[in-house]
Amino acid sequence: MSGGLLVAGTTSDAGKSVVTAGICRWLVRQGVKVAPFKGQNMSLNSFVTREGAEIGRAQAMQAQAARVEPSALMNPVLLKPGSDRSSQVVLMGKPVGELSASGYHGGRQEALLGTVVDCLERLRGTYDAVICEGAGSPAEINLRRTDIVNMGIARAAKLPVVVVGDIDRGGVFASFFGTTALLSPEDQALVAGYIVNKFRGDVSLLEPGIDMLRGLTGRHTYGILPFAHGLGIDEEDGLRVSLRGAVRESVVAPPVGEDVLRVAVCAVPLMSNFTDVDALAAEPGVIVRFVDRPEELADADLVVVPGTRGTVRALEWLRERGLARELARRAAEGRPVLGICGGYQVLSEHIEDEVESRAGSVAGLGLLPVRVRFAAEKTLARPTGEALGEPVEGYEIHHGVAEVLGGEAFLDGCRVGAVWGTHWHGSLESDGFRRRFLELVASAAGRRFVPAPDTSFGALREEQLDRLGDLIEEHADTDALMRLIEQGAPAGLPFIAPGAPA
């Protein structure tokens, strides 16, 4: 078997990532050696593979769903927005420069199709099946000529396509029909059918519409997935706490101690890898929320300044909104603050940036004795170590190089009083370290909070991925889906007018 499938969507956030992960978990349970793939991803949430390559976090979690080690082959092109008009281009896990949207779509993207196809073929030569995720919608007709992630890769690799639609948003039948009808005859020939996502209610009420859709398009609906609280994988972008919006869905488990612990995350511009706080949100009795006003810090027991693709811009934003003043006040009062990556750099005394913002010399918040200089080469690493008497592992993705001038050692950064800073993403996923850190936060905050002794972040994530596999196994036509993966799109699928414009 050397099968494949492209999971496309009627829109962004239709559920492509979770369906891809669910199919990967279902297949691996069937004994199929499977890998995920996304030719081009746009995300500020990324991950570092063991070989030191940067890829989208969604593909790393899909690899976990498939029970394989993530690699750069699974996400050869990653775009990391730096503004509304430009992005850093990461090719095969390494940054190769900044490009405007017009510059990228004006020729560079199309030139990368060969690399993307080659990566996919290398995966298909190693795995029984490769489940590919599209981006946005395949019917973005203004971008079709240069497409390397939707029908461009499907045509090049002869992949069958299923289109996912979020029925919770409404208009799913129009979206399925319209998406198909805006594709060329050659592209339509690969669109085998549809998957309805987030359905609520009695499926029998939906079935007449499914029958009519088949009559209109000649295509099969491969699954009607119910709306399920607490499902998802690490967000590509957006302002949600992934595990609270995925594993625990904003339901905070009761605390083990007498108090809850409140965590406020500053929603800085170009926020990246905010998935760092997922492990906090998974702790019973920990309430995590994103904030953008100084008064929202008043009752917080811990304030997290997360990573960002724009350190200087985030610093300006904190000052403009009055949050910088509140952070300084907290530090002076001995109330906990944690800076991670760009957030750590924000807390420094001084920043020299001729790379990211090109702002030159900029004064930081001065809460930690650290000086930061931005280097042209990005640091990409998977460090391990010990902190607070517990083993810790994480990953690093940053241009800023920190020179620590004082304070108490904390991972690769430092601590002064109740202010901590580190470049290590993912450190809070280390269970023993997270519990010890929360004990210190609770003590400094005067809260009678006790971390749960048995919370395993890794086990919660596995449970989450198993639930995604269950959705596919229980609510998709798995026999038809397996045939599609093994044999490709059925022959003779009808053309739906008008097709793509000339």
XYZ file of C-alpha atoms in Angstrom:
502
model
C 0.000 0.000 0.000
C 1.241 3.464 -0.918
C -1.925 5.440 -0.421
C -2.697 9.074 0.131
C -5.440 11.576 0.742
C -5.777 15.354 0.805
C -8.093 16.778 3.471
C -9.249 20.156 2.141
C -11.760 22.552 3.682
C -14.518 24.892 2.627
C -12.873 27.606 4.759
C -10.041 28.172 7.173
C -10.759 26.557 10.551
C -13.294 24.152 9.036
C -11.619 21.290 10.887
C -8.932 20.120 8.443
C -6.250 19.797 11.123
C -8.353 17.742 13.526
C -9.779 15.521 10.783
C -6.263 14.867 9.474
C -5.079 13.993 12.982
C -8.130 11.802 13.551
C -7.576 9.894 10.311
C -3.909 9.407 11.235
C -4.827 8.000 14.653
C -7.543 5.743 13.171
C -5.156 4.397 10.520
C -2.312 3.653 12.921
C -4.779 1.698 15.061
C -5.493 -0.421 11.971
C -1.805 -1.256 11.684
C -1.190 1.221 8.854
C 2.158 3.026 8.894
C 0.972 6.590 8.293
C 2.440 10.095 8.224
C 0.866 13.587 8.072
C 1.842 16.222 5.523
C 1.118 19.876 4.844
C 2.986 21.359 1.921
C 2.667 24.935 3.103
C 1.530 26.166 6.475
C 1.012 29.693 7.776
C 1.320 29.743 11.542
C 2.943 31.504 14.467
C 2.749 28.270 16.464
C 5.680 26.108 15.490
C 7.766 23.234 16.804
C 11.375 22.062 16.547
C 12.043 18.511 15.375
C 14.860 16.409 16.794
C 17.049 17.267 13.804
C 16.567 20.981 14.538
C 13.983 21.845 11.877
C 11.089 24.235 12.486
C 7.645 23.021 11.402
C 4.038 23.887 12.239
C 2.819 22.628 15.613
C -0.268 21.138 13.986
C 1.934 18.819 11.915
C 3.927 17.872 15.024
C 0.690 16.895 16.784
C -0.543 15.028 13.699
C 2.746 13.109 13.751
C 2.040 12.240 17.373
C -1.415 11.072 16.304
C 0.315 8.833 13.748
C 2.823 7.727 16.430
C 5.816 8.797 14.349
C 8.614 11.289 14.905
C 7.889 14.663 13.239
C 10.264 15.803 10.502
C 10.745 18.707 8.114
C 9.406 16.516 5.286
C 5.957 16.775 6.876
C 5.838 20.590 6.500
C 8.421 21.745 3.956
C 7.160 25.347 3.754
C 6.190 27.327 6.851
C 5.193 30.984 6.686
C 5.482 32.972 9.926
C 3.644 36.316 9.642
C 5.576 39.379 10.745
C 2.885 41.840 9.682
C -0.307 41.921 7.623
C 1.800 42.066 4.464
C 4.934 39.979 5.020
C 6.071 36.663 6.454
C 9.270 34.860 7.242
C 9.644 31.906 4.882
C 10.908 28.730 6.552
C 12.004 26.151 3.988
C 12.772 22.588 5.081
C 12.879 23.780 8.669
C 15.261 26.736 8.190
C 14.424 30.434 7.608
C 15.374 31.664 4.142
C 14.133 35.263 4.301
C 11.189 37.633 4.552
C 8.763 38.031 1.669
C 5.722 40.179 1.052
C 2.493 38.407 0.196
C 2.686 39.675 -3.384
C 6.320 38.603 -3.662
C 5.560 35.122 -2.419
C 2.465 34.543 -4.542
C 4.083 36.382 -7.449
C 6.487 33.570 -8.217
C 8.325 32.175 -5.198
C 5.461 29.931 -4.115
C 5.053 28.302 -7.523
C 8.811 27.632 -7.660
C 8.520 25.607 -4.437
C 6.071 23.081 -5.881
C 8.904 20.743 -6.872
C 10.269 20.733 -3.312
C 6.823 20.087 -1.866
C 6.099 17.222 -4.276
C 9.528 15.712 -3.614
C 8.943 15.743 0.161
C 5.546 14.114 -0.281
C 6.973 11.413 -2.538
C 9.760 10.692 -0.056
C 7.159 10.195 2.657
C 5.055 7.985 0.404
C 8.119 5.863 -0.257
C 8.509 5.281 3.492
C 4.938 5.060 4.777
C 1.897 3.011 3.791
C -0.231 6.155 3.632
C 0.270 9.918 3.829
C -2.646 12.076 4.956
C -2.209 15.600 3.625
C -3.848 18.728 4.990
C -4.817 21.592 2.740
C -4.897 25.275 3.670
C -7.794 27.710 3.601
C -10.028 26.634 0.727
C -9.122 24.945 -2.577
C -11.567 27.320 -4.283
C -9.458 30.446 -3.713
C -9.476 31.029 -7.455
C -7.201 34.077 -7.271
C -4.400 31.872 -5.901
C -4.938 28.670 -7.894
C -2.147 29.264 -10.410
C 0.535 29.254 -7.714
C -1.125 26.785 -5.327
C 1.178 24.188 -3.756
C -0.954 23.079 -0.806
C -4.459 22.324 -2.095
C -5.342 21.219 -5.636
C -1.822 22.017 -6.855
C -0.339 19.216 -4.758
C -3.394 16.995 -5.319
C -2.954 17.257 -9.108
C 0.816 16.834 -8.965
C 0.616 13.742 -6.741
C -2.742 12.413 -8.034
C -4.272 12.520 -4.559
C -7.974 12.005 -3.903
C -9.558 14.883 -2.006
C -12.231 15.101 0.675
C -13.592 18.528 1.583
C -14.412 19.262 5.243
C -17.174 21.744 6.105
C -18.080 23.173 9.522
C -21.857 22.851 9.735
C -21.857 24.726 13.037
C -21.196 27.890 11.023
C -24.143 27.248 8.720
C -24.314 27.085 4.937
C -22.407 23.822 4.677
C -24.287 22.462 1.645
C -23.779 25.686 -0.317
C -20.123 25.626 0.723
C -19.610 22.046 -0.476
C -21.366 22.675 -3.780
C -19.755 26.065 -4.378
C -16.263 24.820 -3.527
C -16.602 22.013 -6.055
C -18.230 24.171 -8.730
C -15.384 26.717 -8.645
C -12.743 24.124 -9.520
C -11.547 23.201 -12.999
C -12.683 19.898 -14.501
C -9.230 18.416 -13.819
C -9.385 19.456 -10.155
C -12.997 18.359 -9.741
C -12.052 14.890 -10.945
C -10.018 14.450 -7.736
C -12.695 15.710 -5.318
C -14.233 12.452 -4.147
C -16.620 13.870 -1.572
C -17.206 15.569 1.726
C -17.002 15.334 5.509
C -19.483 17.270 7.643
C -17.843 18.536 10.827
C -19.376 19.698 14.150
C -22.932 18.464 13.593
C -25.361 18.889 16.490
C -28.650 17.057 16.750
C -30.423 14.192 15.026
C -28.490 12.907 12.005
C -31.728 11.720 10.377
C -32.706 15.375 9.900
C -29.515 15.954 7.920
C -29.749 12.888 5.715
C -32.162 14.366 3.110
C -29.638 17.148 2.513
C -26.826 14.614 2.188
C -28.900 12.698 -0.379
C -29.632 15.897 -2.332
C -25.938 16.849 -2.237
C -25.067 13.485 -3.756
C -27.694 14.012 -6.412
C -26.316 17.444 -7.247
C -22.622 16.539 -7.214
C -22.432 12.769 -7.676
C -20.155 12.636 -4.639
C -20.186 10.635 -1.421
C -20.265 12.107 2.091
C -17.584 10.195 3.974
C -18.637 11.184 7.456
C -20.871 13.296 9.677
C -18.751 14.109 12.697
C -20.678 15.290 15.768
C -19.846 18.445 17.657
C -17.673 17.313 20.557
C -16.487 19.542 23.363
C -12.803 19.514 24.068
C -11.485 18.353 20.711
C -8.753 19.927 18.687
C -5.004 20.016 18.292
C -2.536 22.833 18.766
C -3.918 25.891 17.047
C -2.249 27.287 13.951
C -3.353 30.765 14.919
C -6.181 32.329 16.868
C -6.812 33.447 20.410
C -7.743 30.323 22.317
C -6.141 28.242 25.013
C -5.716 25.052 23.039
C -6.216 22.510 25.786
C -8.920 24.484 27.528
C -10.548 24.750 24.142
C -9.634 21.179 23.320
C -8.982 18.785 26.187
C -11.009 20.544 28.861
C -13.142 23.017 26.838
C -13.215 25.853 29.417
C -14.390 23.523 32.182
C -11.878 23.916 34.984
C -11.554 20.822 37.136
C -11.979 21.485 40.870
C -8.799 22.372 42.721
C -6.995 19.879 44.920
C -6.248 22.581 47.496
C -8.533 25.241 48.912
C -7.885 27.865 46.217
C -7.834 28.118 42.456
C -4.913 29.760 40.677
C -5.622 32.489 38.122
C -3.272 32.918 35.161
C -3.454 35.951 32.858
C -1.700 35.711 29.474
C -0.894 39.034 27.808
C -2.307 38.804 24.279
C 0.650 40.543 22.637
C 0.706 41.208 18.873
C 2.035 38.390 16.688
C 1.709 36.053 19.655
C 3.526 32.806 18.902
C 3.573 29.430 20.606
C 0.891 30.488 23.068
C 0.354 26.738 23.335
C 2.934 27.033 26.140
C 0.068 27.722 28.533
C -1.875 24.600 27.534
C -0.188 22.617 30.295
C -1.310 25.220 32.842
C -4.886 25.101 31.547
C -4.849 21.318 31.909
C -4.126 21.541 35.642
C -7.155 21.117 37.939
C -7.924 24.419 39.630
C -5.898 26.578 37.221
C -7.923 29.178 35.325
C -6.204 30.593 32.228
C -7.396 33.590 30.244
C -5.953 35.977 27.665
C -5.982 39.663 28.564
C -5.274 42.988 26.895
C -6.142 45.546 29.608
C -4.158 46.442 32.741
C -7.137 46.033 35.061
C -7.366 42.382 34.031
C -4.052 41.720 35.769
C -5.363 42.807 39.161
C -6.631 39.418 40.347
C -4.084 37.296 38.464
C -1.824 35.078 40.540
C 0.537 34.648 37.590
C 0.985 36.800 34.510
C 2.551 35.171 31.447
C 4.138 37.267 28.707
C 4.194 34.731 25.851
C 6.299 34.378 22.751
C 5.907 36.773 19.843
C 7.260 37.234 16.326
C 7.567 40.941 17.083
C 9.394 41.544 20.374
C 9.781 45.306 19.938
C 6.222 45.654 18.679
C 4.967 43.677 21.700
C 6.987 45.936 23.996
C 5.406 49.037 22.457
C 1.949 47.451 22.756
C 2.450 46.681 26.457
C 3.485 50.298 27.081
C 0.689 51.810 25.017
C -1.956 49.810 26.882
C -0.594 50.398 30.352
C 0.256 46.740 30.841
C 3.979 47.470 31.128
C 3.323 49.681 34.143
C 1.255 46.951 35.798
C 3.966 44.357 35.144
C 6.538 46.614 36.814
C 4.218 47.097 39.765
C 3.735 43.356 40.105
C 7.467 42.761 40.066
C 8.003 45.401 42.763
C 5.324 43.763 44.918
C 6.807 40.276 44.493
C 3.842 38.986 42.466
C 4.674 36.291 39.860
C 5.473 37.083 36.225
C 6.767 34.580 33.645
C 8.256 35.623 30.312
C 8.718 32.992 27.602
C 10.915 33.546 24.529
C 9.836 36.949 23.116
C 8.125 37.602 26.449
C 11.425 36.917 28.215
C 13.153 39.398 25.890
C 10.492 42.012 26.696
C 11.372 41.739 30.408
C 15.062 42.459 29.719
C 16.949 45.698 30.381
C 17.950 46.383 26.794
C 17.250 45.059 23.281
C 19.448 45.561 20.230
C 17.423 44.630 17.174
C 18.683 45.134 13.625
C 17.041 41.910 12.413
C 13.361 41.498 13.361
C 12.074 45.066 13.782
C 15.273 46.888 12.723
C 14.491 49.320 15.533
C 18.087 49.387 16.796
C 18.557 50.068 20.511
C 15.377 49.765 22.564
C 14.905 49.832 26.324
C 13.185 46.735 27.703
C 10.957 46.683 30.783
C 14.021 46.189 32.975
C 12.490 43.483 35.167
C 15.345 41.027 34.557
C 19.124 41.671 34.377
C 19.385 40.599 30.750
C 20.561 42.220 27.526
C 19.257 40.904 24.208
C 20.895 41.125 20.805
C 19.087 39.874 17.714
C 21.199 37.599 15.517
C 20.609 36.957 11.825
C 20.709 33.200 12.387
C 17.744 31.705 14.195
C 18.312 29.450 17.202
C 16.456 26.153 16.748
C 17.083 23.613 19.479
C 15.586 20.898 21.691
C 17.256 21.502 25.082
C 16.956 19.320 28.150
C 18.043 20.058 31.686
C 16.954 20.467 35.271
C 15.246 23.316 37.092
C 13.592 23.618 40.504
C 14.975 20.167 41.241
C 13.036 18.536 38.385
C 13.965 17.337 34.866
C 12.770 19.616 32.073
C 12.771 19.537 28.308
C 11.635 22.115 25.807
C 12.402 23.680 22.443
C 13.861 27.009 21.314
C 12.862 29.178 18.328
C 14.323 32.692 18.461
C 16.617 35.239 16.838
C 17.275 37.062 20.115
C 20.461 36.090 21.980
C 20.227 36.803 25.712
C 23.182 37.776 27.884
C 22.248 37.088 31.506
C 23.974 39.562 33.832
C 22.615 38.479 37.198
C 19.765 36.889 39.083
C 19.250 33.215 39.846
C 19.633 30.664 37.041
C 16.332 29.446 35.582
C 16.531 27.086 32.591
C 18.545 29.132 30.047
C 17.343 32.426 31.552
C 17.082 33.806 35.046
C 14.864 34.619 37.980
C 14.744 37.719 40.145
C 12.262 37.485 43.008
C 8.953 36.395 41.513
C 9.925 37.262 37.924
C 11.094 34.380 35.732
C 12.312 34.387 32.138
C 13.372 31.701 29.656
C 13.623 31.051 25.932
C 12.399 27.474 26.427
C 8.994 26.780 24.930
C 7.200 23.663 26.153
C 8.954 23.494 29.522
C 5.632 23.495 31.398
C 4.730 20.199 29.723
C 7.276 18.537 32.062
C 4.917 17.447 34.816
C 7.211 17.538 37.862
C 8.695 20.900 36.894
C 5.242 22.391 36.245
C 3.977 21.267 39.646
C 6.996 22.702 41.434
C 6.692 25.991 39.528
C 3.000 26.282 40.417
C 3.797 25.641 44.077
C 6.201 28.608 44.009
C 3.625 30.776 42.223
C 0.937 29.862 44.754
C 3.283 30.640 47.638
C 4.258 34.024 46.187
C 0.601 34.809 45.439
C -0.550 33.762 48.910
C -2.906 31.138 47.502
C -3.679 27.813 49.173
C -3.463 26.099 45.817
C -2.058 22.582 45.546
C -1.085 21.097 42.157
C -2.755 17.772 41.386
C -0.213 15.009 42.015
C -1.221 12.907 39.022
C -1.856 15.280 36.102
C 0.067 13.972 33.092
C 0.086 16.398 30.215
C 1.354 13.697 27.846
C -1.473 11.362 28.855
C -4.049 14.128 28.342
C -2.717 14.771 24.860
C -2.838 11.068 24.017
C -6.392 10.927 25.320
C -7.248 13.872 23.095
C -5.753 12.196 20.013
C -7.558 8.953 20.799
C -10.842 10.846 20.932
C -10.116 12.241 17.467
C -9.468 8.716 16.226
C -12.738 7.615 17.841
C -14.628 10.309 15.908
C -13.389 8.944 12.596
C -13.872 5.312 13.571
C -17.396 5.818 14.899
C -18.820 8.493 12.601
C -17.039 8.198 9.247
C -17.571 5.633 6.507
C -14.213 4.038 7.218
C -14.530 1.311 4.576
C -15.107 3.908 1.873
C -12.377 6.116 3.326
C -9.870 3.240 3.256
C -10.756 2.474 -0.385
C -10.254 6.125 -1.246
C -6.817 6.209 0.413
C -5.747 2.959 -1.265
C -7.277 3.387 -4.735
C -7.631 7.126 -5.318
C -10.622 9.125 -6.468
C -13.402 7.144 -8.175
C -13.473 7.356 -11.946
C -16.245 9.244 -13.696
C -17.043 11.890 -11.094
C -19.348 14.420 -12.772
C -18.312 17.960 -13.612
C -20.215 20.679 -11.748
C -20.695 23.900 -13.720
C -19.419 26.552 -14.056
C -15.932 25.350 -13.090
C -12.941 27.596 -12.549
C -12.915 30.864 -14.519
C -10.541 30.954 -17.456
